PDB file of C-alpha atoms in Angstrom:
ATOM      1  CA  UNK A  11       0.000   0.000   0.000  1.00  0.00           C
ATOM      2  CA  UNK A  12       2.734   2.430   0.956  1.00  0.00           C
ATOM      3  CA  UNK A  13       4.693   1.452  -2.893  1.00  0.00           C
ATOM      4  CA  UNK A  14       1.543   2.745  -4.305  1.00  0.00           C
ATOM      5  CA  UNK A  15       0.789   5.908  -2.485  1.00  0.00           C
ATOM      6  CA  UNK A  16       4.593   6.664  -3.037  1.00  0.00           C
ATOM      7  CA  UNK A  17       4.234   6.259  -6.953  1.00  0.00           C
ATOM      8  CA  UNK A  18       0.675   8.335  -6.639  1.00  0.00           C
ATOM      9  CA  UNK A  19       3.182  10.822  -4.961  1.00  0.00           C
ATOM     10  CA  UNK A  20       5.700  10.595  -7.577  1.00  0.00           C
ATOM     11  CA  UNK A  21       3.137  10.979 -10.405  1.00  0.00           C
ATOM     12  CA  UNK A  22       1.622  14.081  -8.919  1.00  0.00           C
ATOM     13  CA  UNK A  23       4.917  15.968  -8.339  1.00  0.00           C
ATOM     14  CA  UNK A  24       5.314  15.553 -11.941  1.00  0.00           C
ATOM     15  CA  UNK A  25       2.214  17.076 -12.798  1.00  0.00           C
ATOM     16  CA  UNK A  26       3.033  20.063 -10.740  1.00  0.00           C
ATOM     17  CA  UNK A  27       6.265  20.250 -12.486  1.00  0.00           C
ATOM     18  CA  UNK A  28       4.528  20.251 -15.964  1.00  0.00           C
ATOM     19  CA  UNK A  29       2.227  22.754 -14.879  1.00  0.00           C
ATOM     20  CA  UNK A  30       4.980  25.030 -13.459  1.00  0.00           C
ATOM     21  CA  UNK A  31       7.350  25.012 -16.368  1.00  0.00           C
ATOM     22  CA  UNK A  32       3.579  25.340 -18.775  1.00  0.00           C
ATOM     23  CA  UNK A  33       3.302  28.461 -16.497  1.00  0.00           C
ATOM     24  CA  UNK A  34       6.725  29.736 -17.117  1.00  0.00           C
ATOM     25  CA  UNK A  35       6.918  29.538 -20.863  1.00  0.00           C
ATOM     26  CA  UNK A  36       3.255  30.990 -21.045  1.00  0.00           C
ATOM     27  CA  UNK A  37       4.160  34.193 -19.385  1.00  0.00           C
ATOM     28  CA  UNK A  38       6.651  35.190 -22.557  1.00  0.00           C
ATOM     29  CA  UNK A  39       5.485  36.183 -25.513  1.00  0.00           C
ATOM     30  CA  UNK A  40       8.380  33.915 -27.251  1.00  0.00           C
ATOM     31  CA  UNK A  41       9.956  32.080 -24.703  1.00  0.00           C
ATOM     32  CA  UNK A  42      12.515  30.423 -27.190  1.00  0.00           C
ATOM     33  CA  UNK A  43      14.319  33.650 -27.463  1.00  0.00           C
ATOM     34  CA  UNK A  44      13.411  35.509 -24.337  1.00  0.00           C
ATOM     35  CA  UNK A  45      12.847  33.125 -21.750  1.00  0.00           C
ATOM     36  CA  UNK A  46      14.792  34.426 -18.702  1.00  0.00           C
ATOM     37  CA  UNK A  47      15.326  32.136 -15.590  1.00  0.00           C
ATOM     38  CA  UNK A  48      16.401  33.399 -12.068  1.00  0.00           C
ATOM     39  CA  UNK A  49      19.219  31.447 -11.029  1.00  0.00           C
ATOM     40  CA  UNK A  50      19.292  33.013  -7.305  1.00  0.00           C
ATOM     41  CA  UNK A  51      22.109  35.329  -5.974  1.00  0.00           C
ATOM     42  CA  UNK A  52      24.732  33.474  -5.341  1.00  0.00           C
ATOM     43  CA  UNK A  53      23.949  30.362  -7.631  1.00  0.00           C
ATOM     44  CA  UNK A  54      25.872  30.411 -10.999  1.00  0.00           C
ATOM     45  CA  UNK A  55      24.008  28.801 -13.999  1.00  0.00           C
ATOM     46  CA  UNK A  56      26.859  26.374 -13.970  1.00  0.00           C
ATOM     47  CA  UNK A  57      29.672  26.604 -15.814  1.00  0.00           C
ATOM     48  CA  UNK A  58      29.168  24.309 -19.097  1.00  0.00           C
ATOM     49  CA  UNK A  59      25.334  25.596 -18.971  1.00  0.00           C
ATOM     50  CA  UNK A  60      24.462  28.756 -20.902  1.00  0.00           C
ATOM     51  CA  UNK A  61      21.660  30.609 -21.131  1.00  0.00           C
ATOM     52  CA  UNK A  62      20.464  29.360 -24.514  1.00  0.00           C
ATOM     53  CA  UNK A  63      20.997  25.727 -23.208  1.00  0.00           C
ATOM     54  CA  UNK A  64      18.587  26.372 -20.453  1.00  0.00           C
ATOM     55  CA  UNK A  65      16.019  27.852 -22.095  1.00  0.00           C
ATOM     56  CA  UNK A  66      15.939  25.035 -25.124  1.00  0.00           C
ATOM     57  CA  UNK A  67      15.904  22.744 -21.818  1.00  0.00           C
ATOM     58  CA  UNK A  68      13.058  24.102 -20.406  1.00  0.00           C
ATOM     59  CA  UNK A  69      10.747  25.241 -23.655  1.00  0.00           C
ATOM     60  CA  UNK A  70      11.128  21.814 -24.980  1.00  0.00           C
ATOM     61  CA  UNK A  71      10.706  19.658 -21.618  1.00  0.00           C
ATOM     62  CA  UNK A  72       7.385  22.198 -21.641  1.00  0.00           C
ATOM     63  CA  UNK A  73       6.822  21.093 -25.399  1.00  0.00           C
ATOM     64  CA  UNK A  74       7.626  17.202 -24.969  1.00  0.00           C
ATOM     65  CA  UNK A  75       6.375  16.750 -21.494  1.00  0.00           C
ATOM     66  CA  UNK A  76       8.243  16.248 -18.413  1.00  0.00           C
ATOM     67  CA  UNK A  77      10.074  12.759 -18.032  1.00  0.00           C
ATOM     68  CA  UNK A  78      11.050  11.833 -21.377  1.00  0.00           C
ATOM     69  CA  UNK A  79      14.429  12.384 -21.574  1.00  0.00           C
ATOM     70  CA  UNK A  80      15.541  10.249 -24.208  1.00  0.00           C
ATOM     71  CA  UNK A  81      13.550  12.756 -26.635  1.00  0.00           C
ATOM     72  CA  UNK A  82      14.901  15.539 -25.180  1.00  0.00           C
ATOM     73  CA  UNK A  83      18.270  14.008 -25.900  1.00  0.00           C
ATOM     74  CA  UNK A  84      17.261  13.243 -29.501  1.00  0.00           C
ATOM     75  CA  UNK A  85      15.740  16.989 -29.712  1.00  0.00           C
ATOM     76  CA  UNK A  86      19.277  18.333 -28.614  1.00  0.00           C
ATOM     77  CA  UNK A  87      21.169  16.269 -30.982  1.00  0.00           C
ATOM     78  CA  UNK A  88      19.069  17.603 -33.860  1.00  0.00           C
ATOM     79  CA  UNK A  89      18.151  20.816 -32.750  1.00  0.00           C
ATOM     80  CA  UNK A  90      20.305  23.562 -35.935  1.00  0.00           C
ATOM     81  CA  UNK A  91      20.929  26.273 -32.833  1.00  0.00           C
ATOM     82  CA  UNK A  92      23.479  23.983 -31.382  1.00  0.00           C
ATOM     83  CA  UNK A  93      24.915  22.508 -34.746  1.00  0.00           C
ATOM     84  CA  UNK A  94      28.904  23.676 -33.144  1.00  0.00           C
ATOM     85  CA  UNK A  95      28.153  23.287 -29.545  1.00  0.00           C
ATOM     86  CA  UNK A  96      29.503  19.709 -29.739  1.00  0.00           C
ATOM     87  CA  UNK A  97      29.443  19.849 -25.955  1.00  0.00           C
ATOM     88  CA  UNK A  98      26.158  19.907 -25.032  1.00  0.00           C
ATOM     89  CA  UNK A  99      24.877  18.095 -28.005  1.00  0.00           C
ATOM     90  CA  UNK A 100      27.106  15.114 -26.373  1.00  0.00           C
ATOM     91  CA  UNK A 101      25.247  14.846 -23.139  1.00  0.00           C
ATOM     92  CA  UNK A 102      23.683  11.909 -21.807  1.00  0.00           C
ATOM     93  CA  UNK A 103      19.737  12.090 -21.388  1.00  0.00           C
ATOM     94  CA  UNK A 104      20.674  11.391 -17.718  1.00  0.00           C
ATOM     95  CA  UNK A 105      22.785  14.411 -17.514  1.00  0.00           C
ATOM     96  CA  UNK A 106      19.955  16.450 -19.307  1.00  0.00           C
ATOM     97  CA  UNK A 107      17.642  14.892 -17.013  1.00  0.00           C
ATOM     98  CA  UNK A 108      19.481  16.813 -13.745  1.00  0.00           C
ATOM     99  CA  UNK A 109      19.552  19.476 -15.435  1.00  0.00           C
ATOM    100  CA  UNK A 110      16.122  20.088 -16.268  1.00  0.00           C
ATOM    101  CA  UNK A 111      15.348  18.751 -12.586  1.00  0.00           C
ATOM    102  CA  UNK A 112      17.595  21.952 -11.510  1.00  0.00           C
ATOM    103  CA  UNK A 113      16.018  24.241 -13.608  1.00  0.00           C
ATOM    104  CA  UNK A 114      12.702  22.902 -12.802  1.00  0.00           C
ATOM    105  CA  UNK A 115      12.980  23.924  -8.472  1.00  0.00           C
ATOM    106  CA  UNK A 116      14.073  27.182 -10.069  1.00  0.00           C
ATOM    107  CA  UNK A 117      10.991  28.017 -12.283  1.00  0.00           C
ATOM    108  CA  UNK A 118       9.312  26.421  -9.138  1.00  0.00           C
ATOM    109  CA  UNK A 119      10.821  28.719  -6.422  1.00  0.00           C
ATOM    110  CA  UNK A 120       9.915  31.641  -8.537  1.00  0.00           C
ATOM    111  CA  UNK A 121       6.522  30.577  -9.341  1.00  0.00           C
ATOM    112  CA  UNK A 122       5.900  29.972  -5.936  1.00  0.00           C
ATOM    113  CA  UNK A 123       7.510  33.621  -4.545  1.00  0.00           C
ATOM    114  CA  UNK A 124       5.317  35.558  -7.374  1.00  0.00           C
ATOM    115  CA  UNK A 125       2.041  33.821  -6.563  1.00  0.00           C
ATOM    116  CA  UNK A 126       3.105  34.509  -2.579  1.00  0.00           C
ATOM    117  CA  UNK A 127       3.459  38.437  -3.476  1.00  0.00           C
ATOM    118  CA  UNK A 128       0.520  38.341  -5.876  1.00  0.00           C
ATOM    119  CA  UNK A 129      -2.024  36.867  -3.105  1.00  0.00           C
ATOM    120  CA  UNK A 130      -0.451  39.220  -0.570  1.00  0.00           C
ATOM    121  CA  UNK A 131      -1.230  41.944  -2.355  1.00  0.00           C
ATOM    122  CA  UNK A 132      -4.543  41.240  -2.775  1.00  0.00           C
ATOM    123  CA  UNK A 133      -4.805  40.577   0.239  1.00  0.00           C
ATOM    124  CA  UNK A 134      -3.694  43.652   1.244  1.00  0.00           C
ATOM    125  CA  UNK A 135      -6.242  45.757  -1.293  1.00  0.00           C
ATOM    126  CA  UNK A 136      -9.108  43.685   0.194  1.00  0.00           C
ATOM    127  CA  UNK A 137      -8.249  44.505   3.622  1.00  0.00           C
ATOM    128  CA  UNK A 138      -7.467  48.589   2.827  1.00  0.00           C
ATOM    129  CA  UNK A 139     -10.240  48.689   0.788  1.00  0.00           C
ATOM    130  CA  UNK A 140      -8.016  50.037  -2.326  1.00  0.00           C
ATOM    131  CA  UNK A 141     -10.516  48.141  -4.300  1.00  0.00           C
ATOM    132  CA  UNK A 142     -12.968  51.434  -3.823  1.00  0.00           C
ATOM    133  CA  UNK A 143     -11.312  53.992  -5.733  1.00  0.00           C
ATOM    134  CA  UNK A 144     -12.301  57.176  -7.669  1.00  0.00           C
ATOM    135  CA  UNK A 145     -10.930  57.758 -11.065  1.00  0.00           C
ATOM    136  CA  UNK A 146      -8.817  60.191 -10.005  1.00  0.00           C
ATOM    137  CA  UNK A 147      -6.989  57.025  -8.080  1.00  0.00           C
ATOM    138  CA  UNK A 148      -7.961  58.196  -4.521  1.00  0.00           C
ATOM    139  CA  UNK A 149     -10.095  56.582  -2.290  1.00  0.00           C
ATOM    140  CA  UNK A 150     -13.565  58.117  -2.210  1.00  0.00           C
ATOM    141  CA  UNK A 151     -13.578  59.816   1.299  1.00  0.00           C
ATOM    142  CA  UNK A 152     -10.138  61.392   0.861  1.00  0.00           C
ATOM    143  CA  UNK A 153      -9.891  65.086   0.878  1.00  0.00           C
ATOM    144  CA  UNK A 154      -8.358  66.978  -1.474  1.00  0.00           C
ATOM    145  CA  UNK A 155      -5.107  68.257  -0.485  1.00  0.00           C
ATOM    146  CA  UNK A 156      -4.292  71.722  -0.875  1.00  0.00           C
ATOM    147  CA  UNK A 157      -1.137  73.439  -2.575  1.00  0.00           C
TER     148      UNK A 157
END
């Protein structure tokens, strides 16, 4: 019983990851060219890594789905934009596979910070009542002020 709930576990926490990277790519207008991903402050985007690599990683896991590496691999290999980057069209589709895990808690974490910020915000315009506003952008019993 506890093998299944753990694999009904593992299933859902890939959903979430779909839906989190489908979230990310949505918000860009073209996310194969401007795709930007927060790597943190003090957390480099690795060394072999570069920007381009990352995004291809994470608009084609969105593309593909989540857990199929060996057609990420495949979509690497053939993929024109890296046609000289003999380095990264040489990894494994285990070594992809970390990689888009990494990049996947980072879209994650910043998912999860911007929906914290948006619901306290509205939570804060509910409770201030900012909601009620004139069109001149102040609240409807506020006095003018005098110059």
């Amino acid at each position: 019983m506890r093998r299944i709930e753990q694999g009904e576990a593992k299933i859902q926490r890939r959903i979430e990851i779909a839906n989190k990277l489908s979230k990310k790519v949505a918000s860009f207008k073209n996310p194969w060219v401007t795709l930007r991903i927060d790597y943190g402050h003090g957390a480099g985007r690795g060394r072999q890594y570069s920007e381009e690599n990352d995004r291809f990683l994470v608009c084609m896991t969105n593309q593909i789905g989540y857990d199929r590496w060996d057609e990420l691999r495949e979509e690497v290999r053939a993929s024109w934009l890296f046609r000289f980057d003999w380095w990264f069209r040489t990894r494994t589709a285990l070594e992809l596979q970390r990689r888009v895990e990494f990049l996947s808690k980072l879209v994650e974490k910043e998912i999860d910070e911007q929906e914290a910020t948006d619901e306290a915000e509205s939570r804060k315009r509910r409770q201030s009542g900012a909601g009620r506003q004139t069109p001149s952008g102040r609240p409807p019993n506020a006095k003018r002020q005098r110059r």
